[in-house]
Short mmCIF file of C-alpha atoms and ligand atoms in Angstrom, two decimals:
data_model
loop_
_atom_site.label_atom_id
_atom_site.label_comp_id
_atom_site.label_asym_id
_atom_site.label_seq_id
_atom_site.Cartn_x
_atom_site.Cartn_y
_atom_site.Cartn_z
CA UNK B 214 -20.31 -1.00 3.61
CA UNK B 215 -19.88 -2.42 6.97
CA UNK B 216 -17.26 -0.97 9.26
CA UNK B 217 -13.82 -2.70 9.10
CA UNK B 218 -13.74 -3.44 12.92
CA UNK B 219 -17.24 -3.25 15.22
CA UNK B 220 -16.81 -4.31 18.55
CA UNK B 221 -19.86 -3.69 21.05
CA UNK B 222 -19.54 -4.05 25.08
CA UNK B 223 -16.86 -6.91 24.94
CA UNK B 224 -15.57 -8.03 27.93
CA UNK B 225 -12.53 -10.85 28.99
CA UNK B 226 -11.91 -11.55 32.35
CA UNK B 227 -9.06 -13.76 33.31
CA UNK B 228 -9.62 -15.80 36.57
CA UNK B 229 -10.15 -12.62 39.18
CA UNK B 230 -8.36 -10.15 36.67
CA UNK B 231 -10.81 -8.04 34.23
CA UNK B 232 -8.62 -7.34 31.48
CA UNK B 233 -11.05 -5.17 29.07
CA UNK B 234 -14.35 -4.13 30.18
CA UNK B 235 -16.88 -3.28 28.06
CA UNK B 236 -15.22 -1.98 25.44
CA UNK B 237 -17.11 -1.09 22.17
CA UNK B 238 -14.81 0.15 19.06
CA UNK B 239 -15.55 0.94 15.53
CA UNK B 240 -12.64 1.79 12.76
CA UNK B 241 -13.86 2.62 9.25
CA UNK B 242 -12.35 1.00 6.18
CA UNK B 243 -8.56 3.01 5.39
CA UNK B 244 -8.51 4.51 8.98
CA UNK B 245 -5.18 4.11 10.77
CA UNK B 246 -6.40 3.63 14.57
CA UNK B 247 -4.01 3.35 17.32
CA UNK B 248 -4.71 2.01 20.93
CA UNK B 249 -2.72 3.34 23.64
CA UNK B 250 -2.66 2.65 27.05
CA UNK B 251 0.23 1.69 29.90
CA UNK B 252 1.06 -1.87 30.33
CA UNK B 253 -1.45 -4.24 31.07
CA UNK B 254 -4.46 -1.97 30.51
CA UNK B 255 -5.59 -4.71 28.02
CA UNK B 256 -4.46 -3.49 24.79
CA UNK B 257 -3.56 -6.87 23.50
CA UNK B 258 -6.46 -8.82 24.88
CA UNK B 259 -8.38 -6.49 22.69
CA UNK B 260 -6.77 -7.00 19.43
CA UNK B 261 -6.65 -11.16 20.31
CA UNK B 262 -10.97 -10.23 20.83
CA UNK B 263 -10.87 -8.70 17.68
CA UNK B 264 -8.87 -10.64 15.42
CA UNK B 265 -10.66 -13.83 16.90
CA UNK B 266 -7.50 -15.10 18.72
CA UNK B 267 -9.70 -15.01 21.95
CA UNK B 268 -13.03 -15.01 22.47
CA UNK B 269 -14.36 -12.36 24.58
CA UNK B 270 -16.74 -13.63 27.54
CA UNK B 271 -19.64 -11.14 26.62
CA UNK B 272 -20.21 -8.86 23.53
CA UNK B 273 -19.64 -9.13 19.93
CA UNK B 274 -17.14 -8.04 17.33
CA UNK B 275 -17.19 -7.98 13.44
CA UNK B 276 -14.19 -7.66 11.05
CA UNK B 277 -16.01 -6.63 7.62
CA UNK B 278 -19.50 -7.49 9.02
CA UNK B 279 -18.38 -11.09 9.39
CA UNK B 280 -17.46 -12.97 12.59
CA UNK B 281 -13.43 -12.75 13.13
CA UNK B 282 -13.02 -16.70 13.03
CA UNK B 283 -15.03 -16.60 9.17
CA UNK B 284 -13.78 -13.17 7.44
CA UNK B 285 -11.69 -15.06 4.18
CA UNK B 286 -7.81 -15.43 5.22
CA UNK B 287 -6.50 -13.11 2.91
CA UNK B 288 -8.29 -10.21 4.26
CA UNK B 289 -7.06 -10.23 7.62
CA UNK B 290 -3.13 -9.56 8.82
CA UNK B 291 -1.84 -9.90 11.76
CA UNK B 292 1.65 -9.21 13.75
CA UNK B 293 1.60 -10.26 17.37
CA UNK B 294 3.21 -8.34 19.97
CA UNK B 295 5.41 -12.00 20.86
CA UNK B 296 6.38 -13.52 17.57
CA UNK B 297 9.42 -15.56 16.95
CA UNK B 298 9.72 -17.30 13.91
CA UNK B 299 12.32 -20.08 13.23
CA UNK B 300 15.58 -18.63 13.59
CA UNK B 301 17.55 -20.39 11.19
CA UNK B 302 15.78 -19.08 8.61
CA UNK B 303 17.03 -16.17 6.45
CA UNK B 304 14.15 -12.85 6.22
CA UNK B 305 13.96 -14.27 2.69
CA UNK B 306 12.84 -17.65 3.54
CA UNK B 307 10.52 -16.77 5.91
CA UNK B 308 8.81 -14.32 3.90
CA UNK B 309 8.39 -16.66 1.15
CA UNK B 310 7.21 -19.85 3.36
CA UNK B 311 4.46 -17.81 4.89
CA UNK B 312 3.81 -16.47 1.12
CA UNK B 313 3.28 -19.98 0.70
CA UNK B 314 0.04 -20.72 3.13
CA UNK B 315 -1.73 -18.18 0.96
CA UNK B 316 -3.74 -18.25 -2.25
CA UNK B 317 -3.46 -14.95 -4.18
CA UNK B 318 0.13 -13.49 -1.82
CA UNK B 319 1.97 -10.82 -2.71
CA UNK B 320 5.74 -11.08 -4.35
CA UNK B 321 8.56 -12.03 -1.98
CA UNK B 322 10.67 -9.30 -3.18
CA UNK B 323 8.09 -6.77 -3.40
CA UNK B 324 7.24 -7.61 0.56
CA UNK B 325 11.27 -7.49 1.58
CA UNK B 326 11.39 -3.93 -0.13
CA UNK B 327 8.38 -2.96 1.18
CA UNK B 328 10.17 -3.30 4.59
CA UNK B 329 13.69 -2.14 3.95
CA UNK B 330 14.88 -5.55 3.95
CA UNK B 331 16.08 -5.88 0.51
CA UNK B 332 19.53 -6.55 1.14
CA UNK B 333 19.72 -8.49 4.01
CA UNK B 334 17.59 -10.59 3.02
CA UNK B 335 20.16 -13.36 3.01
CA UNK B 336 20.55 -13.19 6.46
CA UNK B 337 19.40 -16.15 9.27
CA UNK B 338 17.00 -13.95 11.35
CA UNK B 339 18.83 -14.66 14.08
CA UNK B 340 21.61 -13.22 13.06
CA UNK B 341 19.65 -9.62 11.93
CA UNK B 342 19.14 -7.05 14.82
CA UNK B 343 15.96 -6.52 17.00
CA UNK B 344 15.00 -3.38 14.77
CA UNK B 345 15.52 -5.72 11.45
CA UNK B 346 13.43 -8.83 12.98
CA UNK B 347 10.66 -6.89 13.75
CA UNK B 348 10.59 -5.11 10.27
CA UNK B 349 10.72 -9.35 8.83
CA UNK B 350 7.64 -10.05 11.02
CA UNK B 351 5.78 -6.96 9.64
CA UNK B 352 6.84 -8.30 6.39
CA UNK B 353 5.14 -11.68 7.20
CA UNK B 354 1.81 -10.02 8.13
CA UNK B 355 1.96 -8.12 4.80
CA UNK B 356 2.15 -11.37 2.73
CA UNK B 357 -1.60 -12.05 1.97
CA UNK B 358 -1.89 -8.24 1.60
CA UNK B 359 -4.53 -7.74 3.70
CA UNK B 360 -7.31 -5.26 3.78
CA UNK B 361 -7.63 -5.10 7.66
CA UNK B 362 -3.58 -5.11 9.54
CA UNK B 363 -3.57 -5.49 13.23
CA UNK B 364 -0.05 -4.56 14.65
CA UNK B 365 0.55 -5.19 18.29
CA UNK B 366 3.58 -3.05 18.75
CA UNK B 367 5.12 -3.15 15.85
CA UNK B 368 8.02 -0.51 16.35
CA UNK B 369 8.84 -1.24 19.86
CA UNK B 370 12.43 -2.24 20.30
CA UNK B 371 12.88 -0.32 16.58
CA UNK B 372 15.60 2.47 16.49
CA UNK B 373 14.34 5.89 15.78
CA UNK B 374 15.32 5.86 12.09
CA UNK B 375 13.63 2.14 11.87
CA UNK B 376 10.57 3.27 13.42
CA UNK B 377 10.51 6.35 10.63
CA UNK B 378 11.05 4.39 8.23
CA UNK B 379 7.89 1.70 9.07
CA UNK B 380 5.90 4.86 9.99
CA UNK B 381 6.02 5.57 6.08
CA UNK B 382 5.45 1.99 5.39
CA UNK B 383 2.25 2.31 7.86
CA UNK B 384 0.88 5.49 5.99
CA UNK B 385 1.38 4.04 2.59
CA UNK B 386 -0.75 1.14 3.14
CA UNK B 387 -2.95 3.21 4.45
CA UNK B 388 -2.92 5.49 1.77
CA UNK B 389 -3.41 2.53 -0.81
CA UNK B 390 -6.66 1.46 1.38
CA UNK B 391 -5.38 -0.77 4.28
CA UNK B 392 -6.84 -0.13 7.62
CA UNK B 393 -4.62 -0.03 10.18
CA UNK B 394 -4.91 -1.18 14.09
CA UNK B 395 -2.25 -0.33 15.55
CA UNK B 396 -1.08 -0.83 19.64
CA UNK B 397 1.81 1.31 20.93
CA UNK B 398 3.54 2.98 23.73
CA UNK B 399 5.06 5.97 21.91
CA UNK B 400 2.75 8.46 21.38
CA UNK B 401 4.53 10.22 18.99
CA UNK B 402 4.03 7.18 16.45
CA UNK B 403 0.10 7.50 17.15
CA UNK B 404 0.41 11.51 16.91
CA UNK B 405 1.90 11.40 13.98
CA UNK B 406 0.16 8.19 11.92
CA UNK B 407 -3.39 8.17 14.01
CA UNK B 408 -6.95 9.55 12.54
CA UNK B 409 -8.05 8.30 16.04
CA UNK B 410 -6.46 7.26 18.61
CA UNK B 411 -8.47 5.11 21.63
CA UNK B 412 -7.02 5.13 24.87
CA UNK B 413 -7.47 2.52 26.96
CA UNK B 414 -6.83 2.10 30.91
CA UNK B 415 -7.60 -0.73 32.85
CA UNK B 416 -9.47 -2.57 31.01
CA UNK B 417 -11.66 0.83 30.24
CA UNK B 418 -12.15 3.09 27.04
CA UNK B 419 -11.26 6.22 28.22
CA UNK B 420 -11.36 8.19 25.57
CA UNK B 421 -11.47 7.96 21.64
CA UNK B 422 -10.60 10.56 18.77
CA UNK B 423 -8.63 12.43 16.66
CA UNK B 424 -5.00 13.48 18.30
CA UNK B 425 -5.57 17.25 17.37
CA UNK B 426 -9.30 16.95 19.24
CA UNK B 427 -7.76 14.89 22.19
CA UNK B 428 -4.96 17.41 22.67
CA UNK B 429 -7.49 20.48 22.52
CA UNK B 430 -9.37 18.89 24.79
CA UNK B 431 -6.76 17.35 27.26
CA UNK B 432 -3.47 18.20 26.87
CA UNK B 433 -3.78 21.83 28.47
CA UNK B 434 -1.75 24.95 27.51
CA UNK B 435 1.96 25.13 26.26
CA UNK B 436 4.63 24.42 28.63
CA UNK B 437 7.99 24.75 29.56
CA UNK B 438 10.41 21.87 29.44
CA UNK B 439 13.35 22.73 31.85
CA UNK B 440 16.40 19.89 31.40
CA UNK B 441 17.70 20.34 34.89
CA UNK B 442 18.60 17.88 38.28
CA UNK B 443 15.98 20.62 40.56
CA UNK B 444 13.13 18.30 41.78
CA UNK B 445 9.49 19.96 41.30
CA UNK B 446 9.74 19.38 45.42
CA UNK B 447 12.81 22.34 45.05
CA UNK B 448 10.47 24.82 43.17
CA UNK B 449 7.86 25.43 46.14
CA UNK B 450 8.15 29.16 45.35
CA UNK B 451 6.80 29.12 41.60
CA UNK B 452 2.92 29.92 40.78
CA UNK B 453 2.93 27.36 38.39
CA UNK B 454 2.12 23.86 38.53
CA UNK B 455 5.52 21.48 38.37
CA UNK B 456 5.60 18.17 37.00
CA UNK B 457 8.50 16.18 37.31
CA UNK B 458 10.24 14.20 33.82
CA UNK B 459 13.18 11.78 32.57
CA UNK B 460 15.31 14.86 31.87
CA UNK B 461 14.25 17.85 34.63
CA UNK B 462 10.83 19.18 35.11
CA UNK B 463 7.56 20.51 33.19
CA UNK B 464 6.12 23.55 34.10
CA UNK B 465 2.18 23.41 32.96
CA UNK B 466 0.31 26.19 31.38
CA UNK B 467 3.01 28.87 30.37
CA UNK B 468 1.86 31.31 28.21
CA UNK B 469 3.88 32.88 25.87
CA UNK B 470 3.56 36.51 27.79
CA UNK B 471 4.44 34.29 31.02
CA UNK B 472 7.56 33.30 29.77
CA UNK B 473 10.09 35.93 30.51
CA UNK B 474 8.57 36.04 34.24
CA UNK B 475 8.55 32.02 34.78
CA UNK B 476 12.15 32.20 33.72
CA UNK B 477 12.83 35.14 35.98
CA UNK B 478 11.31 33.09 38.97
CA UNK B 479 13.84 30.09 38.38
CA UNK B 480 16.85 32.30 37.61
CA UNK B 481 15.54 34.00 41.48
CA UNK B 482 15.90 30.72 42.45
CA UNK B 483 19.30 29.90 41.76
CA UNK B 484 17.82 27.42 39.14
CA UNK B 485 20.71 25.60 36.97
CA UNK B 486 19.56 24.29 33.53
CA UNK B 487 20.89 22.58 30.62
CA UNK B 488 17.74 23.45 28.38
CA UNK B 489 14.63 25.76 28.54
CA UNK B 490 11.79 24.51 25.29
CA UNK B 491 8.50 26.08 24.88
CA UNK B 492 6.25 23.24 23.64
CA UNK B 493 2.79 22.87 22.35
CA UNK B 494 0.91 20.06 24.25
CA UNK B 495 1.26 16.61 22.44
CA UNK B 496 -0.34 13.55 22.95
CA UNK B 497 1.58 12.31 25.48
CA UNK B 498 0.12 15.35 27.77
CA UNK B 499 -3.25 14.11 26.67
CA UNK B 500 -2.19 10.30 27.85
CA UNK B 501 -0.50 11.76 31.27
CA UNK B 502 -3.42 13.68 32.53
CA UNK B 503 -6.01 10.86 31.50
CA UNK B 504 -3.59 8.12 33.15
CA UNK B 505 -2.08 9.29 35.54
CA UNK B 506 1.15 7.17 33.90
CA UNK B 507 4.12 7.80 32.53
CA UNK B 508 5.30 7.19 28.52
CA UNK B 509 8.85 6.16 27.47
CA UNK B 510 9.50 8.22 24.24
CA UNK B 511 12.73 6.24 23.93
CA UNK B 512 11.58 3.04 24.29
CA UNK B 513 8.27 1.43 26.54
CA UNK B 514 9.32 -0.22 29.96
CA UNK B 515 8.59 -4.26 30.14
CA UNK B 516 8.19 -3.32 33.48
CA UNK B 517 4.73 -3.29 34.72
CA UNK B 518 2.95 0.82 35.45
CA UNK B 519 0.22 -0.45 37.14
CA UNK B 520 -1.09 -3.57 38.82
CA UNK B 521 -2.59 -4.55 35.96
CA UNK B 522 -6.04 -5.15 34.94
CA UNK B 523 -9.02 -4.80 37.68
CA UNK B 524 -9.43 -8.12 40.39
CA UNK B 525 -13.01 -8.20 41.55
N1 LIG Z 99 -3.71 -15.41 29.01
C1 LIG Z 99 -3.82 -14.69 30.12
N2 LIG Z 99 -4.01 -15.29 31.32
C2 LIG Z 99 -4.15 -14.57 32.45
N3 LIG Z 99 -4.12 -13.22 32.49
C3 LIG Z 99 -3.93 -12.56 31.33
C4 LIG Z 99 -3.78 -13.26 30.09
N4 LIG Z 99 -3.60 -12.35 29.11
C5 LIG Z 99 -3.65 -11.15 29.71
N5 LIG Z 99 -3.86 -11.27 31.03
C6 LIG Z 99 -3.99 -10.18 32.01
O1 LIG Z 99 -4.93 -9.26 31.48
C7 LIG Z 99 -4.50 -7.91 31.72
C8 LIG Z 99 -4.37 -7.20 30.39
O2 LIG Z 99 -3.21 -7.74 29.70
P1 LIG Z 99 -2.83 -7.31 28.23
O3 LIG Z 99 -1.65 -8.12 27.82
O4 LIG Z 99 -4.02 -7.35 27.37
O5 LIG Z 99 -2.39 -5.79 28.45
P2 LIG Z 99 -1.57 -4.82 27.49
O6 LIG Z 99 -2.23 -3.49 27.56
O7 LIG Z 99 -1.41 -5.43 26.15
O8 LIG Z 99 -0.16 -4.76 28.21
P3 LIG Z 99 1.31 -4.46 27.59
O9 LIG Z 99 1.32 -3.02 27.22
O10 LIG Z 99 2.20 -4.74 28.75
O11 LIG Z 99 1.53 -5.38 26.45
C9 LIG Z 99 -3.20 -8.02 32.51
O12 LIG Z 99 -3.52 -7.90 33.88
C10 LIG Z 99 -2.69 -9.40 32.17
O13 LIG Z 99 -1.92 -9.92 33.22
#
């Protein structure tokens, strides 16, 4: 059976601005596969190359063996990272007039359960909040139930229960055989629901696996995560390496016999904290050291971390 996605060397340039760069990518039929990557690294030029939205400039990509402009209709789903549909609509509405432009859909009400929105399903869309639009417009992609699901962000802007609660909705299509491409800027969501996990920075694969190999491989040793206002700058004194975070600092590499002596050297140092945690490295250790970026756990900046793709 072919692979569900193939993409080899594929390459889109805008004007002077490279935004992917010979990328090649290939997900296996049920795999959930999430691309991360800070803003403008070219995550959603990529899924617009492979969904056939854009054509890339060089290289070639398959959905199902089959170009991405021929693969049947009803095989292919896809929520856009920008999609508004009419506002005046009710979730119900919507769901049901995009039901319509398909042969062999799914049931309305099966789709609005599918995505918590049972019950307000009477409401104009407008009048639903950001966390209950989006779930609508993963509702909409969900109508032809499709065998291959591309979703460009689909939890961003999604409170924390929300985003649970379409984290289950992502593993139990999986589960029942859907593959999953996924984009996102918390890397807890790819943690938790990625077999692989692709990260891509400007314009460049970086690296692809499974989260477990990418954290053995990058995200160092445990650490300690101080909640404090002392700046890494303050902390010239500790023989350990100091990162700086939203709520204090990191301290890299603390073993757990190195605890009790780390601690010692910030309590020497007339070191005020709210919180001392002793974490495992995560993902988002992997996607620091191999970036050089920052993540937003509690929600991704619109604000630009980098210049964007490559000018040449
Ligand atoms: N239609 C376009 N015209 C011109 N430049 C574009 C276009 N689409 C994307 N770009 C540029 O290509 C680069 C990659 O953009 P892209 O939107 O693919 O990144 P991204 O990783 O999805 O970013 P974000 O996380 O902010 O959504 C950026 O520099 C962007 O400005």
């Amino acid at each position: 059976m072919p692979p569900a996605v193939l993409a080899e060397s594929i390459s889109k340039r805008y004007g002077d601005t490279i935004a992917i760069d010979d990328v090649s990518v290939n997900v296996d039929g049920g795999e959930i596969f999430a691309l991360v990557g800070p803003n403008g690294a070219g995550k959603t030029t990529l899924v617009e190359a492979l969904t056939g939205t854009t054509t890339p400039d060089s290289g070639s990509v398959s959905i199902f063996g089959e170009s991405p402009t021929s693969v049947e209709d009803g095989r292919l789903g896809l929520l856009p990272q920008s999609f508004t549909p009419p506002e005046r609509l009710t979730a119900r509405e919507l769901v049901t007039y995009y039901q319509g432009l398909y042969d062999d859909p799914q049931r309305v009400d099966d789709v609005l359960t599918a995505v918590g929105m049972e019950t307000a399903d009477e409401t104009w869309y407008r009048n639903l909040s950001g966390g209950q639009q989006r779930r609508v417009c993963v509702g909409i992609a969900l109508v032809n139930d499709p065998d291959l699901l591309f979703l460009d962000e689909p939890t961003t802007g999604i409170d924390p229960a929300g985003r649970q609660s379409l984290w289950s909705l992502i593993d139990d299509l999986a589960a029942e055989g859907t593959t999953i491409f996924l984009t996102t800027h918390y890397m807890k969501e790819a943690q938790q629901l990625a077999d692989r996990v692709a990260l891509l920075d400007d314009g460049t694969l970086v690296e692809v696996g499974p989260p477990t190999d990418l954290i053995a491989s990058y995200g160092g040793g445990t650490h300690l995560l101080v909640e404090t206002e002392t700046s890494p700058e303050q902390l010239a004194g500790l023989d350990a390496e100091v990162e700086p975070t939203e709520d204090g600092i990191r301290i890299l590499d603390v073993a757990t016999a190195d605890i009790g002596r780390v601690v010692g050297q910030l309590d020497a140092q007339g070191v005020t904290y709210e919180t001392l945690t002793w974490t495992d490295p995560s993902l988002e250790d992997v996607y620091l050291s191999l970036t050089d970026e920052s993540t937003d756990e509690d929600g991704p900046s619109r604000e630009p971390m980098t210049a964007g793709g490559r000018s040449r």
